[in-house]
Amino acid sequence: MKMINSPKYLHCLLYFVVLFILASNTTTYAIKILRTARVRIINELSDNKILEAHCRSGGDDRGSHYILAHESYEFKFTTMYSPDSKFHCQIWDLKAFRDISFIGYNIRDDKLIKDICGDIHICEWFANINGLYVHNVKTGEYIFMYKWEDIQSLGNTNITPQAAISPKTI
């Protein structure tokens, strides 16, 4: 029997041993960074209002998206490439001049990820006339999270709505 002493094979063996050790504890942070996650924002505003949404995480800026009534915007990402995945989102109800800033996804927030978004890592956010709700995949309930804030001035928002910069026809 031939013994393999190549550094390449030892490096691979070490990698799999470390991966096995980390995988043996399912609550480990390392397991969470090997996921594909999704953020979905659903417009449930009345009167056919258009919702503008903008999410970003560090250098990963998802841009502005206009969501028609009863429609949704969704994006996905692999947490392996961003172990500190934390998406800051902001939505605007432009007809009512109000907005909500929120964390759409935070890999380090165990309550949000494990208890609400679930093992499938889909964080669903529903905007309606009262504010923003998150869908609890385990119970099927919608949990009220944030209320609408009046837009006093565009300088107070984290992300300026695109409609305020250059109006678009939708």
Coordinates of N, CA and C in Angstrom, one line a residue:
M1 N 0.8 -1.2 0.0 CA 0.0 0.0 0.0 C 0.9 1.2 0.0
K2 N 0.6 2.1 -0.9 CA 1.4 3.3 -1.1 C 0.9 4.5 -0.2
M3 N 1.7 5.1 0.6 CA 1.4 6.2 1.5 C 1.5 7.5 0.8
I4 N 0.5 8.4 0.9 CA 0.5 9.7 0.3 C 1.0 10.7 1.3
N5 N 2.1 11.3 1.0 CA 2.7 12.3 1.9 C 2.8 13.7 1.3
S6 N 2.0 13.9 0.3 CA 2.0 15.2 -0.4 C 1.4 16.3 0.5
P7 N 2.0 17.5 0.6 CA 1.4 18.6 1.3 C 0.0 18.9 0.8
K8 N -0.3 18.7 -0.5 CA -1.6 19.0 -1.0 C -2.7 18.1 -0.4
Y9 N -2.4 16.8 -0.2 CA -3.3 15.9 0.4 C -3.5 16.2 1.8
L10 N -2.4 16.5 2.5 CA -2.5 16.8 4.0 C -3.3 18.1 4.2
H11 N -3.2 19.0 3.3 CA -4.0 20.3 3.4 C -5.5 20.0 3.2
C12 N -5.8 19.1 2.3 CA -7.2 18.7 2.0 C -7.8 17.9 3.2
L13 N -7.0 17.0 3.8 CA -7.4 16.3 4.9 C -7.7 17.2 6.1
L14 N -6.8 18.1 6.3 CA -6.9 19.1 7.4 C -8.2 19.9 7.2
Y15 N -8.5 20.3 6.0 CA -9.7 21.1 5.7 C -10.9 20.3 6.1
F16 N -11.0 19.0 5.7 CA -12.2 18.2 5.9 C -12.3 17.8 7.4
V17 N -11.2 17.7 8.1 CA -11.3 17.5 9.6 C -11.9 18.7 10.3
V18 N -11.4 19.9 9.9 CA -12.0 21.1 10.5 C -13.4 21.2 10.1
L19 N -13.8 21.0 8.9 CA -15.2 21.1 8.5 C -16.1 20.1 9.2
F20 N -15.6 18.9 9.5 CA -16.3 17.9 10.2 C -16.5 18.3 11.7
I21 N -15.5 18.9 12.3 CA -15.6 19.4 13.7 C -16.6 20.5 13.8
L22 N -16.6 21.4 12.8 CA -17.6 22.5 12.8 C -19.0 22.0 12.6
A23 N -19.1 21.0 11.7 CA -20.4 20.5 11.3 C -21.1 19.7 12.5
S24 N -20.3 19.2 13.4 CA -20.8 18.4 14.5 C -21.6 19.2 15.5
N25 N -21.4 20.5 15.5 CA -22.2 21.4 16.3 C -23.1 22.3 15.4
T26 N -24.4 21.9 15.3 CA -25.2 22.7 14.3 C -25.5 24.1 14.7
T27 N -25.3 24.5 15.9 CA -25.5 25.9 16.3 C -24.3 26.7 16.1
T28 N -23.3 26.1 15.5 CA -22.0 26.9 15.3 C -22.2 28.0 14.3
Y29 N -21.6 29.1 14.5 CA -21.6 30.2 13.5 C -21.1 29.7 12.2
A30 N -20.1 28.8 12.1 CA -19.5 28.4 10.9 C -20.6 27.7 9.9
I31 N -21.5 27.0 10.5 CA -22.5 26.4 9.7 C -23.4 27.4 9.0
K32 N -23.7 28.5 9.8 CA -24.6 29.5 9.2 C -24.0 30.3 8.0
I33 N -22.7 30.3 7.9 CA -22.1 31.0 6.8 C -22.0 30.2 5.5
L34 N -22.5 29.0 5.5 CA -22.6 28.1 4.3 C -24.0 28.1 3.7
R35 N -24.8 29.1 3.9 CA -26.1 29.1 3.4 C -26.4 30.1 2.3
T36 N -27.5 29.8 1.6 CA -28.0 30.7 0.6 C -29.2 31.3 1.3
A37 N -29.2 32.6 1.4 CA -30.3 33.3 2.1 C -31.1 34.2 1.1
R38 N -32.3 34.5 1.5 CA -33.2 35.3 0.7 C -33.9 36.4 1.5
V39 N -34.1 37.5 1.0 CA -34.9 38.6 1.5 C -36.0 38.9 0.5
R40 N -37.2 38.9 1.0 CA -38.4 39.2 0.1 C -39.2 40.3 0.8
I41 N -39.5 41.3 0.0 CA -40.3 42.4 0.5 C -41.6 42.5 -0.3
I42 N -42.7 42.4 0.4 CA -44.0 42.3 -0.3 C -44.8 43.6 0.0
N43 N -45.3 44.1 -1.1 CA -46.2 45.3 -1.0 C -47.6 45.0 -0.8
E44 N -48.1 45.2 0.4 CA -49.6 45.0 0.7 C -50.2 46.3 1.0
L45 N -49.7 47.4 0.4 CA -50.3 48.7 0.6 C -51.6 48.8 -0.2
S46 N -52.6 49.6 0.3 CA -53.8 49.7 -0.4 C -53.8 50.7 -1.5
D47 N -54.8 50.9 -2.2 CA -55.0 51.9 -3.3 C -53.9 51.8 -4.3
N48 N -53.4 50.7 -4.7 CA -52.4 50.5 -5.7 C -51.2 51.4 -5.5
K49 N -50.8 51.6 -4.3 CA -49.6 52.4 -4.0 C -48.3 51.6 -4.4
I50 N -47.4 52.3 -4.9 CA -46.1 51.7 -5.2 C -45.1 51.9 -4.1
L51 N -44.4 50.8 -3.8 CA -43.5 50.8 -2.7 C -42.1 50.9 -3.3
E52 N -41.2 51.7 -2.8 CA -39.8 51.7 -3.2 C -39.0 51.0 -2.2
A53 N -38.1 50.1 -2.6 CA -37.3 49.4 -1.6 C -35.8 49.5 -2.1
H54 N -34.9 49.6 -1.1 CA -33.5 49.7 -1.3 C -32.8 49.0 -0.2
C55 N -32.0 48.0 -0.5 CA -31.2 47.2 0.5 C -29.7 47.2 0.1
R56 N -28.9 47.1 1.1 CA -27.5 47.1 0.9 C -26.8 46.5 2.1
S57 N -25.6 45.9 1.8 CA -24.8 45.3 2.9 C -23.3 45.6 2.5
G58 N -22.7 46.5 3.2 CA -21.4 46.9 2.9 C -21.3 47.4 1.5
G59 N -20.5 46.7 0.7 CA -20.3 47.1 -0.7 C -21.3 46.5 -1.7
D60 N -22.2 45.7 -1.1 CA -23.2 45.0 -1.9 C -24.5 45.8 -1.9
D61 N -24.6 46.7 -2.8 CA -25.8 47.6 -2.9 C -26.8 47.0 -3.9
R62 N -28.0 46.7 -3.5 CA -28.9 46.1 -4.4 C -29.7 47.1 -5.2
G63 N -29.5 48.4 -5.0 CA -30.2 49.4 -5.8 C -31.7 49.6 -5.4
S64 N -32.3 50.5 -6.0 CA -33.7 50.8 -5.8 C -34.6 50.0 -6.6
H65 N -35.7 49.5 -6.1 CA -36.7 48.7 -6.8 C -38.1 49.2 -6.4
Y66 N -38.9 49.3 -7.5 CA -40.3 49.7 -7.3 C -41.2 48.5 -7.3
I67 N -42.0 48.3 -6.2 CA -42.8 47.2 -6.1 C -44.3 47.6 -6.2
L68 N -45.0 47.1 -7.2 CA -46.4 47.3 -7.4 C -47.2 46.7 -6.3
A69 N -48.4 47.2 -6.1 CA -49.3 46.6 -5.1 C -49.5 45.1 -5.3
H70 N -49.4 44.3 -4.2 CA -49.5 42.9 -4.2 C -48.5 42.1 -5.0
E71 N -47.3 42.8 -5.2 CA -46.2 42.2 -5.9 C -45.0 42.2 -4.8
S72 N -43.9 41.6 -5.2 CA -42.8 41.5 -4.3 C -41.5 41.7 -5.0
Y73 N -40.5 42.0 -4.3 CA -39.1 42.1 -4.7 C -38.3 41.1 -3.8
E74 N -37.5 40.3 -4.5 CA -36.7 39.3 -3.7 C -35.2 39.3 -4.2
F75 N -34.3 39.1 -3.3 CA -32.9 38.9 -3.7 C -32.4 37.8 -2.9
K76 N -31.4 37.1 -3.4 CA -30.7 36.1 -2.6 C -29.2 36.3 -2.7
F77 N -28.5 35.7 -1.7 CA -27.1 35.8 -1.7 C -26.6 34.6 -0.9
T78 N -25.3 34.3 -1.1 CA -24.6 33.2 -0.3 C -23.9 33.8 0.8
T79 N -24.2 33.4 2.0 CA -23.6 33.9 3.2 C -22.1 33.5 3.3
M80 N -21.7 32.5 2.5 CA -20.3 32.0 2.5 C -19.4 33.1 2.1
Y81 N -19.8 33.9 1.2 CA -19.0 35.0 0.7 C -19.0 36.3 1.5
S82 N -20.0 36.3 2.5 CA -20.1 37.4 3.3 C -20.5 36.9 4.7
P83 N -19.6 36.5 5.5 CA -19.9 35.9 6.8 C -20.5 36.9 7.8
D84 N -20.4 38.1 7.5 CA -21.0 39.1 8.4 C -22.3 39.7 7.7
S85 N -23.0 38.9 7.0 CA -24.1 39.4 6.2 C -25.1 40.1 7.1
K86 N -25.3 41.3 6.7 CA -26.3 42.2 7.4 C -26.8 43.2 6.4
F87 N -28.0 43.0 5.9 CA -28.6 43.8 4.9 C -29.5 44.9 5.6
H88 N -29.1 46.1 5.4 CA -29.9 47.3 5.8 C -30.8 47.6 4.7
C89 N -32.1 47.7 5.0 CA -33.1 48.0 4.0 C -33.9 49.3 4.4
Q90 N -34.4 49.9 3.4 CA -35.3 51.0 3.6 C -36.4 50.9 2.6
I91 N -37.7 51.2 3.0 CA -38.8 51.2 2.1 C -39.5 52.6 2.2
W92 N -40.1 53.0 1.1 CA -40.8 54.3 1.1 C -42.2 54.1 0.5
D93 N -43.1 54.7 1.2 CA -44.5 54.8 0.6 C -44.5 56.3 0.2
L94 N -44.2 56.5 -1.1 CA -43.9 57.8 -1.6 C -45.2 58.7 -1.7
K95 N -46.3 58.1 -1.8 CA -47.6 58.9 -1.9 C -47.9 59.4 -0.5
A96 N -47.5 58.7 0.5 CA -47.9 59.2 1.9 C -46.7 59.9 2.6
F97 N -45.5 60.0 1.9 CA -44.3 60.6 2.4 C -43.9 60.0 3.7
R98 N -43.7 58.7 3.7 CA -43.3 58.0 4.9 C -42.3 56.9 4.6
D99 N -41.5 56.4 5.5 CA -40.6 55.4 5.3 C -40.4 54.5 6.5
I100 N -39.7 53.4 6.3 CA -39.2 52.5 7.4 C -37.8 52.0 7.0
S101 N -36.9 52.2 8.0 CA -35.6 51.6 7.9 C -35.5 50.4 8.8
F102 N -34.9 49.3 8.3 CA -34.9 48.0 9.0 C -33.8 47.2 8.6
I103 N -33.4 46.2 9.4 CA -32.4 45.2 9.0 C -33.2 44.0 8.4
G104 N -33.0 43.8 7.1 CA -33.7 42.8 6.4 C -33.2 41.4 6.6
Y105 N -31.9 41.3 7.0 CA -31.3 40.0 7.2 C -30.0 40.3 8.0
N106 N -29.8 39.6 9.1 CA -28.6 39.7 9.9 C -28.2 38.3 10.3
I107 N -27.1 37.8 9.8 CA -26.7 36.4 10.1 C -26.4 36.2 11.6
R108 N -26.0 37.2 12.2 CA -25.6 37.1 13.7 C -26.8 37.3 14.6
D109 N -28.0 37.5 14.1 CA -29.2 37.7 14.9 C -29.9 36.3 14.9
D110 N -29.6 35.5 15.9 CA -30.2 34.1 16.0 C -31.7 34.1 16.1
K111 N -32.3 35.1 16.8 CA -33.7 35.1 17.0 C -34.4 35.3 15.6
L112 N -33.9 36.3 14.8 CA -34.5 36.5 13.5 C -34.2 35.3 12.6
I113 N -33.0 34.8 12.5 CA -32.7 33.8 11.6 C -33.3 32.4 12.0
K114 N -33.1 32.0 13.2 CA -33.5 30.6 13.6 C -35.0 30.6 13.9
D115 N -35.5 31.6 14.7 CA -36.8 31.5 15.2 C -37.9 32.1 14.3
I116 N -37.5 33.0 13.4 CA -38.5 33.6 12.5 C -38.3 33.2 11.1
C117 N -37.1 33.5 10.5 CA -36.9 33.2 9.1 C -36.8 31.7 8.9
G118 N -36.4 31.0 9.9 CA -36.3 29.5 9.9 C -35.0 29.0 9.2
D119 N -35.0 27.7 9.2 CA -33.8 27.0 8.6 C -33.6 27.2 7.1
I120 N -34.7 27.6 6.5 CA -34.6 27.9 5.0 C -34.1 29.2 4.7
H121 N -33.9 30.1 5.7 CA -33.3 31.4 5.6 C -34.0 32.3 4.5
I122 N -35.3 32.3 4.6 CA -36.0 33.3 3.8 C -36.7 34.2 4.7
C123 N -36.3 35.5 4.7 CA -36.9 36.5 5.5 C -37.9 37.3 4.7
E124 N -39.2 37.1 5.0 CA -40.2 37.7 4.2 C -40.8 38.9 5.0
W125 N -40.8 40.1 4.4 CA -41.3 41.3 5.0 C -42.5 41.8 4.3
F126 N -43.6 42.1 5.0 CA -44.8 42.6 4.4 C -45.1 44.0 4.9
A127 N -45.2 44.9 3.9 CA -45.5 46.3 4.2 C -47.0 46.5 3.9
N128 N -47.7 47.0 4.9 CA -49.1 47.4 4.7 C -49.3 48.8 5.4
I129 N -50.5 49.2 5.4 CA -50.9 50.6 5.9 C -50.4 50.8 7.3
N130 N -50.3 49.8 8.2 CA -49.9 50.0 9.6 C -48.4 50.0 9.7
G131 N -47.6 49.3 8.8 CA -46.2 49.3 9.0 C -45.6 48.0 8.3
L132 N -44.6 47.5 9.0 CA -43.8 46.4 8.4 C -43.9 45.2 9.3
Y133 N -44.2 44.0 8.7 CA -44.4 42.8 9.5 C -43.3 41.8 8.9
V134 N -42.9 40.8 9.7 CA -42.1 39.7 9.2 C -42.8 38.5 9.4
H135 N -42.7 37.6 8.4 CA -43.4 36.3 8.4 C -42.6 35.3 9.2
N136 N -43.2 34.7 10.2 CA -42.6 33.7 11.0 C -42.9 32.3 10.3
V137 N -41.9 31.7 9.7 CA -42.1 30.5 9.0 C -42.5 29.3 9.8
K138 N -42.1 29.4 11.1 CA -42.4 28.2 12.0 C -43.9 28.3 12.4
T139 N -44.4 29.4 12.7 CA -45.8 29.5 13.2 C -46.8 30.0 12.1
G140 N -46.3 30.5 11.0 CA -47.2 31.1 10.0 C -47.7 32.4 10.3
E141 N -47.4 33.0 11.5 CA -47.9 34.3 11.9 C -47.1 35.4 11.3
Y142 N -47.7 36.6 11.2 CA -47.0 37.8 10.8 C -46.8 38.7 12.0
I143 N -45.5 39.0 12.3 CA -45.2 39.7 13.5 C -44.9 41.2 13.2
F144 N -45.6 42.1 13.8 CA -45.5 43.5 13.6 C -44.1 43.9 14.1
M145 N -43.3 44.6 13.3 CA -41.9 44.9 13.6 C -41.7 46.4 13.7
Y146 N -42.2 47.2 12.7 CA -41.8 48.6 12.6 C -43.1 49.4 12.1
K147 N -43.2 50.6 12.6 CA -44.3 51.5 12.1 C -43.7 52.5 11.1
W148 N -44.5 53.0 10.3 CA -44.1 54.0 9.4 C -43.7 55.3 10.1
E149 N -42.7 55.9 9.5 CA -42.2 57.2 10.0 C -42.4 58.3 9.0
D150 N -42.9 59.4 9.3 CA -43.1 60.5 8.3 C -41.7 61.0 7.9
I151 N -41.6 61.3 6.6 CA -40.3 61.8 6.1 C -40.3 63.3 6.3
Q152 N -39.5 63.7 7.3 CA -39.4 65.1 7.6 C -38.6 65.8 6.6
S153 N -37.4 65.2 6.3 CA -36.6 65.8 5.2 C -35.7 64.6 4.7
L154 N -35.4 64.6 3.5 CA -34.6 63.5 2.9 C -33.3 63.4 3.5
G155 N -32.8 64.4 4.2 CA -31.5 64.3 4.9 C -31.5 63.4 6.1
N156 N -32.7 63.0 6.6 CA -32.8 62.2 7.8 C -32.9 60.7 7.4
T157 N -32.9 60.4 6.2 CA -33.0 59.0 5.8 C -31.6 58.4 5.5
N158 N -31.5 57.1 5.7 CA -30.2 56.5 5.4 C -29.9 56.4 3.9
I159 N -30.9 56.1 3.1 CA -30.7 56.0 1.7 C -31.8 56.9 1.1
T160 N -31.4 57.7 0.2 CA -32.3 58.6 -0.5 C -33.1 57.9 -1.5
P161 N -34.5 58.1 -1.5 CA -35.3 57.4 -2.5 C -35.0 57.9 -3.9
Q162 N -34.9 57.0 -4.8 CA -34.6 57.3 -6.2 C -35.6 58.2 -6.8
A163 N -36.8 58.1 -6.4 CA -37.9 59.0 -6.9 C -37.6 60.4 -6.5
A164 N -36.9 60.7 -5.4 CA -36.6 62.0 -5.0 C -35.4 62.6 -5.8
I165 N -34.6 61.7 -6.3 CA -33.4 62.1 -7.1 C -33.8 62.4 -8.6
S166 N -34.4 61.4 -9.2 CA -34.8 61.5 -10.6 C -36.2 60.8 -10.7
P167 N -37.2 61.5 -10.8 CA -38.6 60.9 -10.9 C -38.6 59.9 -12.1
K168 N -39.2 58.8 -11.9 CA -39.3 57.8 -13.0 C -40.8 57.5 -13.3
T169 N -41.1 57.2 -14.5 CA -42.5 56.8 -14.8 C -42.6 55.3 -14.6
I170 N -43.5 54.9 -13.9 CA -43.7 53.5 -13.7 C -45.0 53.0 -14.3

